[in-house]
């Protein structure tokens, strides 16, 4: 089974102090890494390819630094990497990205295309399914299980409220992968070093036959975008004082509200 | 812009609550568009699902076919294309759910329409849509102004909009029995699978000690368990903790896990992604402990402690014992 995985380089923001400049978050001091959902997708692809025979290709669209997520994919077991890297792509919306990915895929035939359900930065959860539409492929989102069969796969989709559903897709197909589907392997620095000499295919918009008006802001459906930091602790009464004091107060609240005497 | 089309969501014979929230958003937008809200129900027996929609939508388009019993985007898409061609709505709304995440991008892609997902606010002015979203794990608010278009597709974050009163408007229904569906691809629904049997029911607890990624590793989970024991509480967790298997899935609070309403919800090292908030924000009292003062959890907490949970945990235990 030949599998393509789309991956994205994203900032880790969980404990970071974010700053906004010109309606972009300042990435200067942020650690970048593979989008969490994409990491699960790469792991799933490598496992499926190992079990069925076949290769894994990882593809990203991003700046030069985004090469790191491709190297990581190679270290996890992908055999080939493609990097769509061009300033022209900046400001693209998911539909535009989907068309760029489709152009990069061209005539190549994959049995399966995997994407993360969403990216942790913008969380639009739409590029994968939009790509399926451009390529005219059957698709399923929110996969927490993929079983392979004869020219088809059975996907377990996570629904709401601790329920899931099983659906069958004929191959080729596109599936978006939910976190927790597997336990992704650890990638060591040694592992990354081992793949440092592997060639990564580099593509600009021109190479994909895309004109200026087919990429970036011009092709995007968005006219304007503004970012803002919400008020800190909006809603919560922040307990102040020494550790001893705030914990003492917290225990009082738990006792009172929890009905403990 | 000519009206709003809401796509109803149902599962196992029941209309999903998120549909009503979409109607709330649609009715708010209807005056701005000067037109009406039409709700499309695609099901084997759509009439049976229509009850909660009455008085909450101007138009009701009930489309019946046995292959619409369970959701399948390949069955929905051609039916919706016809409905959209007939109604020419300016805006198509649906929940940002497991169904909406499948359907909305497919519909937008197929019809070449602009798409905005997971919206928490929408306004329509001068022929263009403006959407409010949360990005970077809820730490940043985003406002998107879309280019003018005759039709937009949007998905709505659960809990962001309120269900309208049942007598908000007069509802007129229209029933259509479909004779044939023409799916583009052979995706096939097999079955629903209920979640694994659980060791404890976290939804039944009066006090929950809930841990997030900040707990650091499985070796630290006992610290939370000890505090829970001292409180007569139950340990629950956020998605990342269940994903990596530090606690079983049955302990997960959130959209895909359980919705809980304990008297006290103590959130330790949980950043508070929207999907988590949706499962706990109606708790009686929420106390959040997080090192990051900008963690979104503080937006729904009643009390906040900006502190290291590894210092807080033993301290709380001391205070309880003392």
XYZ file of C-alpha atoms in Angstrom:
583
model
C 0.000 0.000 0.000
C 1.529 3.324 -1.065
C 0.610 6.066 1.346
C 0.986 9.838 1.283
C 0.894 11.766 4.551
C 0.447 15.529 4.759
C 2.276 17.103 7.679
C 2.549 20.634 9.052
C 5.144 22.445 11.101
C 3.396 24.311 13.933
C 4.434 26.324 17.000
C 4.051 24.788 20.430
C 1.923 27.277 22.322
C 0.715 25.416 25.426
C 2.879 27.215 27.974
C 4.202 29.954 25.736
C 3.729 33.667 26.182
C 2.235 34.658 22.841
C 2.712 38.039 21.236
C 0.893 39.373 18.212
C 2.479 41.622 15.611
C 0.853 42.673 12.352
C -1.917 40.163 12.945
C 0.499 37.236 13.108
C 1.738 35.577 16.242
C 5.411 36.226 16.832
C 7.117 32.892 16.181
C 10.593 34.102 17.155
C 10.795 32.449 20.576
C 8.455 29.556 19.955
C 9.522 25.944 19.573
C 8.283 24.499 16.301
C 7.354 20.872 15.756
C 5.163 18.466 13.875
C 1.439 19.039 14.349
C 0.323 16.468 16.931
C -2.395 14.918 14.726
C 0.036 14.614 11.807
C 2.448 12.707 14.028
C -0.262 10.093 14.620
C -0.951 10.059 10.857
C 2.711 9.389 10.007
C 2.861 6.574 12.571
C -0.329 5.037 11.177
C 1.006 5.265 7.620
C 4.308 3.627 8.535
C 2.498 0.790 10.333
C 0.070 0.203 7.448
C 2.897 0.239 4.910
C 4.995 -2.130 7.014
C 2.085 -4.555 7.303
C 1.043 -4.446 3.654
C 4.299 -3.706 1.853
C 4.605 -0.370 0.121
C 6.073 3.016 0.798
C 5.263 6.167 2.673
C 5.749 9.664 1.294
C 5.523 12.701 3.570
C 4.623 16.098 2.144
C 4.486 19.541 3.720
C 3.863 23.105 2.672
C 5.796 25.643 4.649
C 8.932 27.721 5.015
C 12.485 26.358 4.979
C 12.262 25.392 8.653
C 9.352 23.083 7.846
C 11.920 20.667 6.415
C 12.371 19.492 10.026
C 8.968 17.797 10.065
C 9.820 15.988 6.837
C 13.140 14.754 8.290
C 11.180 13.585 11.305
C 8.798 11.699 9.016
C 11.713 10.085 7.224
C 13.209 9.087 10.579
C 9.890 7.462 11.492
C 10.009 5.307 8.374
C 8.838 7.321 5.378
C 10.928 6.675 2.279
C 10.340 9.910 0.445
C 9.635 13.567 1.236
C 8.206 16.482 -0.736
C 8.446 20.110 0.357
C 6.225 22.791 -1.142
C 8.221 25.878 -0.294
C 7.512 29.262 -1.815
C 6.657 32.705 -0.440
C 3.864 32.776 -3.002
C 1.968 30.269 -0.844
C 1.743 32.665 2.106
C -1.813 33.633 2.975
C -3.325 30.574 1.312
C -6.581 29.276 2.790
C -7.358 25.540 3.086
C -9.022 25.368 -0.336
C -5.956 26.941 -1.931
C -3.652 24.596 -0.023
C -5.713 21.629 -1.191
C -5.258 22.685 -4.810
C -1.503 23.087 -4.279
C -1.246 19.608 -2.737
C -3.312 18.164 -5.587
C -0.977 19.802 -8.103
C 2.036 18.328 -6.292
C 0.449 14.878 -6.298
C -0.167 15.231 -10.027
C -0.427 11.872 -11.736
C 1.084 9.906 -8.883
C -1.258 7.306 -7.516
C -1.418 6.598 -3.808
C -3.652 3.944 -2.310
C -4.237 6.074 0.732
C -3.713 9.705 1.715
C -3.584 10.458 5.434
C -3.812 13.863 7.124
C -4.236 14.921 10.724
C -7.840 15.756 11.681
C -6.755 19.366 12.223
C -3.734 21.494 12.935
C -3.121 22.779 16.446
C -2.494 26.337 15.235
C -5.538 27.292 13.141
C -7.725 24.249 13.763
C -9.727 24.533 10.554
C -10.041 20.775 10.079
C -10.754 21.169 6.376
C -7.670 20.852 4.150
C -7.847 17.030 4.049
C -11.462 16.753 2.953
C -11.032 19.639 0.496
C -8.112 17.730 -1.035
C -10.319 14.634 -1.323
C -12.782 16.762 -3.311
C -10.108 18.095 -5.660
C -8.826 14.549 -6.250
C -12.349 13.104 -6.366
C -11.609 10.510 -3.688
C -13.840 8.903 -1.068
C -12.897 10.082 2.419
C -13.549 9.801 6.130
C -12.525 12.114 8.983
C -11.757 11.453 12.671
C -10.200 7.995 12.284
C -9.337 6.202 15.511
C -8.825 2.894 13.717
C -7.972 1.771 10.169
C -8.212 -1.881 9.070
C -7.098 -2.868 5.610
C -9.047 -5.232 3.390
C -9.152 -6.259 -0.240
C -9.116 -2.931 -2.171
C -10.923 -1.269 0.715
C -10.385 -0.092 4.283
C -12.624 -0.039 7.303
C -12.296 3.191 9.232
C -13.479 3.607 12.813
C -14.579 7.219 13.156
C -14.770 8.906 16.519
C -18.181 10.500 17.051
C -19.365 12.422 20.075
C -20.142 11.122 23.572
C -17.932 8.045 23.687
C -19.447 6.572 20.511
C -17.795 5.670 17.238
C -18.884 4.299 13.878
C -17.316 1.935 11.381
C -17.405 2.881 7.701
C -15.926 1.157 4.659
C -14.110 3.127 1.959
C -12.993 1.762 -1.393
C -9.343 2.513 -2.187
C -7.844 4.880 -3.137
C -9.187 7.080 -0.347
C -8.307 9.938 1.975
C -8.593 9.656 5.756
C -7.989 12.225 8.496
C -6.462 10.773 11.642
C -7.541 11.579 15.204
C -5.074 11.727 18.099
C -4.802 8.555 20.156
C -5.193 6.176 17.167
C -1.785 4.671 18.002
C 1.246 5.361 20.150
C 3.712 7.127 17.835
C 7.292 5.876 17.987
C 9.961 7.959 19.635
C 12.233 9.848 17.263
C 15.799 10.252 18.492
C 18.348 12.792 17.342
C 20.338 9.819 16.044
C 17.320 8.803 13.994
C 17.086 12.267 12.450
C 20.822 12.229 11.755
C 20.545 8.964 9.876
C 18.187 10.508 7.315
C 20.002 13.812 6.916
C 21.390 12.851 3.537
C 18.097 11.749 2.054
C 17.011 14.084 -0.711
C 13.868 16.092 -0.229
C 11.960 17.143 -3.337
C 11.556 20.926 -3.320
C 8.692 22.539 -5.210
C 7.786 26.148 -5.898
C 4.396 27.273 -7.170
C 5.830 27.545 -10.683
C 7.003 23.931 -10.614
C 3.452 22.859 -9.838
C 2.075 24.832 -12.750
C 0.304 27.243 -10.398
C 0.011 30.890 -11.390
C 0.195 33.805 -8.964
C -3.558 34.144 -8.809
C -3.954 30.456 -7.916
C -1.968 30.670 -4.670
C -1.671 32.842 -1.581
C -3.930 35.689 -0.569
C -5.213 36.336 -4.039
C -6.680 32.846 -4.339
C -7.872 32.785 -0.727
C -11.485 33.356 0.271
C -10.348 35.579 3.132
C -10.262 39.352 2.627
C -8.973 40.314 6.060
C -7.786 38.697 9.252
C -7.251 40.102 12.734
C -5.774 38.317 15.746
C -6.131 39.357 19.374
C -5.225 37.962 22.775
C -8.295 37.420 24.947
C -8.300 38.980 28.433
C -6.316 36.982 30.953
C -8.372 34.967 33.389
C -11.596 36.371 32.036
C -14.154 34.804 34.324
C -11.939 33.227 36.956
C -11.183 34.821 40.310
C -7.420 34.416 40.511
C -6.195 33.428 43.969
C -3.200 35.502 44.996
C -0.657 35.077 47.730
C 1.946 32.543 48.754
C 1.639 28.909 47.691
C 0.528 28.111 51.235
C -2.166 30.774 51.164
C -3.624 29.953 47.767
C -3.688 26.220 48.546
C -5.339 26.912 51.896
C -7.995 28.972 50.147
C -8.441 26.286 47.465
C -9.044 23.616 50.125
C -11.628 25.854 51.813
C -13.447 26.268 48.509
C -13.334 22.535 47.737
C -14.672 21.714 51.222
C -17.461 24.261 51.056
C -18.589 23.693 47.454
C -17.999 19.968 47.526
C -20.146 19.494 50.610
C -17.263 18.254 52.772
C -17.222 19.469 56.338
C -27.848 36.924 0.418
C -31.038 35.012 0.550
C -31.683 33.176 3.731
C -29.940 30.576 5.816
C -29.971 26.806 5.307
C -29.335 24.729 8.434
C -28.451 21.077 8.009
C -29.963 19.057 10.828
C -27.906 16.415 12.555
C -29.342 13.217 14.016
C -28.048 9.900 15.230
C -29.786 6.687 16.165
C -33.219 8.189 15.790
C -32.585 11.355 17.753
C -32.058 14.914 16.649
C -28.759 16.210 17.994
C -28.838 19.233 20.291
C -26.153 20.975 18.214
C -28.745 21.376 15.446
C -30.764 23.673 17.708
C -27.683 25.781 18.434
C -27.185 26.175 14.678
C -30.801 27.347 14.471
C -30.052 29.901 17.177
C -27.192 31.263 15.061
C -29.338 31.161 11.922
C -32.238 33.089 13.465
C -29.815 35.738 14.752
C -28.491 36.159 11.216
C -31.865 36.050 9.482
C -32.703 39.753 10.092
C -29.308 40.744 8.648
C -30.061 38.753 5.532
C -33.702 39.787 5.352
C -34.668 36.253 4.558
C -35.755 33.075 6.218
C -34.202 30.085 7.896
C -34.800 26.733 6.237
C -33.763 23.496 7.932
C -32.960 20.407 5.892
C -33.539 17.061 7.572
C -32.158 14.086 5.662
C -33.295 10.821 7.226
C -35.227 7.602 6.693
C -38.132 9.128 8.610
C -37.427 12.881 8.909
C -40.919 13.622 10.192
C -40.097 11.715 13.376
C -37.190 14.094 14.024
C -39.058 17.318 13.291
C -40.640 17.871 16.729
C -37.834 19.911 18.358
C -37.477 22.000 15.170
C -41.037 23.323 15.212
C -41.172 27.027 16.030
C -37.433 27.339 15.553
C -37.157 27.485 11.770
C -39.290 29.203 9.123
C -39.021 26.401 6.627
C -38.551 22.709 7.055
C -37.376 20.560 4.184
C -37.876 16.926 5.131
C -36.107 14.577 2.760
C -36.726 10.878 3.175
C -34.832 7.851 1.916
C -33.868 4.579 3.652
C -30.174 5.188 2.819
C -30.252 8.378 4.918
C -30.750 6.511 8.204
C -27.134 6.931 9.307
C -25.005 9.856 8.185
C -22.963 9.281 5.034
C -21.545 12.314 3.209
C -21.694 10.540 -0.153
C -25.472 10.157 0.260
C -25.931 13.641 1.718
C -23.960 15.547 -0.920
C -26.127 14.993 -4.022
C -29.324 15.519 -1.995
C -27.990 18.758 -0.539
C -26.811 19.986 -3.909
C -30.393 19.786 -5.161
C -31.733 21.447 -2.011
C -29.189 24.250 -2.313
C -29.934 24.782 -5.991
C -33.635 25.084 -5.119
C -33.319 27.337 -2.056
C -30.243 29.372 -3.070
C -29.331 30.170 0.548
C -26.689 32.804 1.233
C -25.387 30.851 4.163
C -25.254 27.129 4.959
C -24.812 26.320 8.651
C -24.085 23.094 10.496
C -22.422 22.050 13.761
C -18.630 21.640 13.901
C -19.140 18.020 14.885
C -17.867 14.683 13.608
C -20.576 15.032 10.964
C -19.943 18.681 10.143
C -16.205 18.065 9.844
C -16.967 15.424 7.205
C -19.716 17.235 5.384
C -18.902 20.961 5.373
C -15.514 20.842 3.591
C -16.872 18.271 1.134
C -19.872 20.440 0.305
C -17.761 23.597 0.041
C -15.160 21.820 -2.085
C -17.729 20.294 -4.371
C -19.648 23.504 -4.967
C -16.592 25.778 -4.861
C -17.967 27.779 -1.914
C -16.041 29.721 0.737
C -15.785 27.796 4.010
C -15.211 28.887 7.615
C -15.160 26.257 10.343
C -15.541 26.106 14.117
C -17.035 29.614 14.339
C -18.057 31.152 17.666
C -19.566 34.287 16.156
C -20.915 35.312 12.751
C -22.042 38.638 11.292
C -23.176 39.456 7.811
C -22.774 42.926 6.384
C -22.574 44.507 2.932
C -22.582 41.172 1.169
C -19.710 39.697 3.167
C -19.445 37.378 6.132
C -17.284 37.999 9.202
C -16.466 35.039 11.455
C -15.031 34.858 14.960
C -12.856 31.840 15.747
C -10.423 30.643 18.389
C -6.944 29.635 17.276
C -3.710 28.408 18.864
C -5.498 26.149 21.334
C -7.927 28.882 22.369
C -5.160 31.302 23.346
C -5.819 33.696 20.454
C -9.048 35.109 18.991
C -9.272 35.352 15.223
C -11.601 37.535 13.173
C -11.917 36.555 9.525
C -13.550 38.872 7.008
C -14.421 36.843 3.942
C -14.462 38.128 0.414
C -18.016 38.860 -0.808
C -19.725 35.723 -2.103
C -23.249 34.669 -2.952
C -23.048 31.658 -0.645
C -20.919 30.567 2.330
C -20.561 27.315 4.271
C -19.911 27.563 8.031
C -19.573 25.138 10.906
C -20.322 26.268 14.452
C -18.531 25.421 17.661
C -20.721 23.511 20.112
C -21.995 25.705 22.949
C -21.184 28.963 21.141
C -24.799 29.660 20.199
C -28.006 29.174 22.161
C -30.991 27.154 21.041
C -33.930 29.480 20.269
C -37.255 29.350 22.112
C -39.679 26.799 20.711
C -42.057 29.549 19.579
C -39.515 31.867 17.999
C -41.111 31.705 14.544
C -43.876 29.963 12.606
C -42.714 26.807 10.883
C -43.969 25.564 7.536
C -42.881 22.093 6.468
C -42.382 20.450 3.131
C -41.966 16.711 2.681
C -39.998 15.192 -0.133
C -39.645 11.469 -0.673
C -36.473 10.778 -2.583
C -36.608 7.968 -5.068
C -32.950 7.638 -5.868
C -29.640 8.714 -4.355
C -26.582 9.006 -6.541
C -23.454 8.827 -4.396
C -20.176 9.765 -6.098
C -18.261 7.174 -4.073
C -19.110 3.902 -2.385
C -18.511 4.834 1.248
C -20.586 2.463 3.367
C -21.808 2.805 6.951
C -21.355 -0.463 8.843
C -22.308 0.058 12.478
C -22.126 2.181 15.577
C -19.751 1.099 18.301
C -20.354 2.097 21.923
C -17.354 3.101 24.037
C -15.511 0.533 26.116
C -16.969 -0.629 29.409
C -15.817 1.597 32.197
C -14.254 1.007 35.604
C -15.937 4.043 37.152
C -18.545 6.510 35.980
C -16.863 9.907 36.211
C -20.202 11.577 35.464
C -21.526 10.326 38.814
C -18.775 11.901 40.961
C -19.412 14.870 43.264
C -15.791 15.948 43.073
C -13.437 15.347 40.163
C -9.676 15.703 40.338
C -8.876 16.062 36.649
C -5.399 15.931 35.178
C -4.068 17.230 31.881
C -0.841 17.042 29.947
C 0.800 19.016 32.767
C 0.830 15.868 34.901
C 3.906 14.982 32.857
C 3.800 11.207 32.874
C 2.042 8.073 34.112
C 4.359 7.966 37.130
C 2.703 11.160 38.439
C -0.902 10.002 38.133
C -0.793 8.435 41.656
C -0.218 11.951 43.061
C -3.633 12.943 41.753
C -5.141 9.643 42.929
C -3.892 10.256 46.467
C -5.487 13.693 46.534
C -8.702 12.227 45.121
C -8.715 9.567 47.860
C -8.294 12.222 50.533
C -11.281 14.102 49.087
C -13.467 11.102 48.365
C -13.163 12.247 44.758
C -12.677 10.511 41.389
C -9.785 11.048 38.981
C -10.596 12.152 35.433
C -8.479 13.592 32.630
C -8.276 15.603 29.436
C -7.844 14.120 25.989
C -4.012 14.129 25.718
C -3.772 12.026 28.896
C -6.150 9.380 27.534
C -4.533 9.501 24.074
C -1.182 8.432 25.458
C -2.782 5.897 27.778
C -1.826 7.392 31.164
C -5.489 6.959 32.149
C -8.206 4.911 30.425
C -10.468 6.533 27.834
C -13.411 6.091 30.228
C -11.858 8.829 32.393
C -11.799 11.397 29.580
C -13.838 14.580 29.975
C -14.844 16.415 26.807
C -16.734 16.314 23.529
C -15.617 12.844 22.537
C -15.511 11.582 26.122
C -17.929 12.352 28.925
C -19.824 15.454 29.886
C -19.591 15.982 33.643
C -21.240 18.298 36.152
C -19.663 17.597 39.534
C -20.033 19.948 42.488
C -16.314 20.649 42.269
C -14.043 20.221 39.254
C -10.362 20.602 40.053
C -8.408 21.000 36.791
C -4.717 20.275 37.223
C -2.382 21.120 34.341
C -5.249 21.224 31.835
C -4.872 24.001 29.253
C -8.604 23.924 28.512
C -9.013 23.296 24.808
C -12.559 23.990 23.696
C -13.332 20.274 23.380
C -12.460 19.860 27.045
C -14.413 22.909 28.185
C -17.498 21.576 26.428
C -17.437 18.583 28.746
C -17.003 20.368 32.095
C -17.972 24.024 31.928
C -21.309 23.415 33.670
C -19.645 22.028 36.792
C -20.754 23.674 40.042
C -17.379 25.127 40.962
C -14.307 24.942 38.754
C -10.870 25.443 40.244
C -8.005 25.508 37.750
C -4.309 25.115 38.471
C -1.971 25.971 35.619
C 1.507 27.449 35.247
C 0.396 29.430 32.216
C -1.658 32.501 33.220
C -3.012 32.625 29.667
C -4.306 29.049 29.658
C -7.873 29.070 28.245
C -9.081 26.995 31.222
C -9.068 30.189 33.310
C -11.829 31.579 31.086
C -14.310 28.958 32.344
C -12.887 28.441 35.856
C -14.440 30.143 38.879
C -11.134 30.174 40.739
C -7.645 30.134 39.291
C -4.232 29.299 40.729
C -1.247 30.196 38.596
C 1.138 27.664 40.058
C 3.091 24.478 39.485
C 0.782 21.543 40.087
C 3.651 19.501 41.555
C 3.905 22.090 44.336
C 0.146 22.445 44.655
C -0.672 18.723 44.913
C 1.309 17.931 48.104
C 0.260 21.244 49.627
C -3.410 20.514 49.096
C -2.962 17.085 50.667
C -1.258 18.659 53.732
C -4.034 21.195 54.089
C -6.700 18.484 53.922
C -4.935 16.388 56.529
C -4.348 19.385 58.791
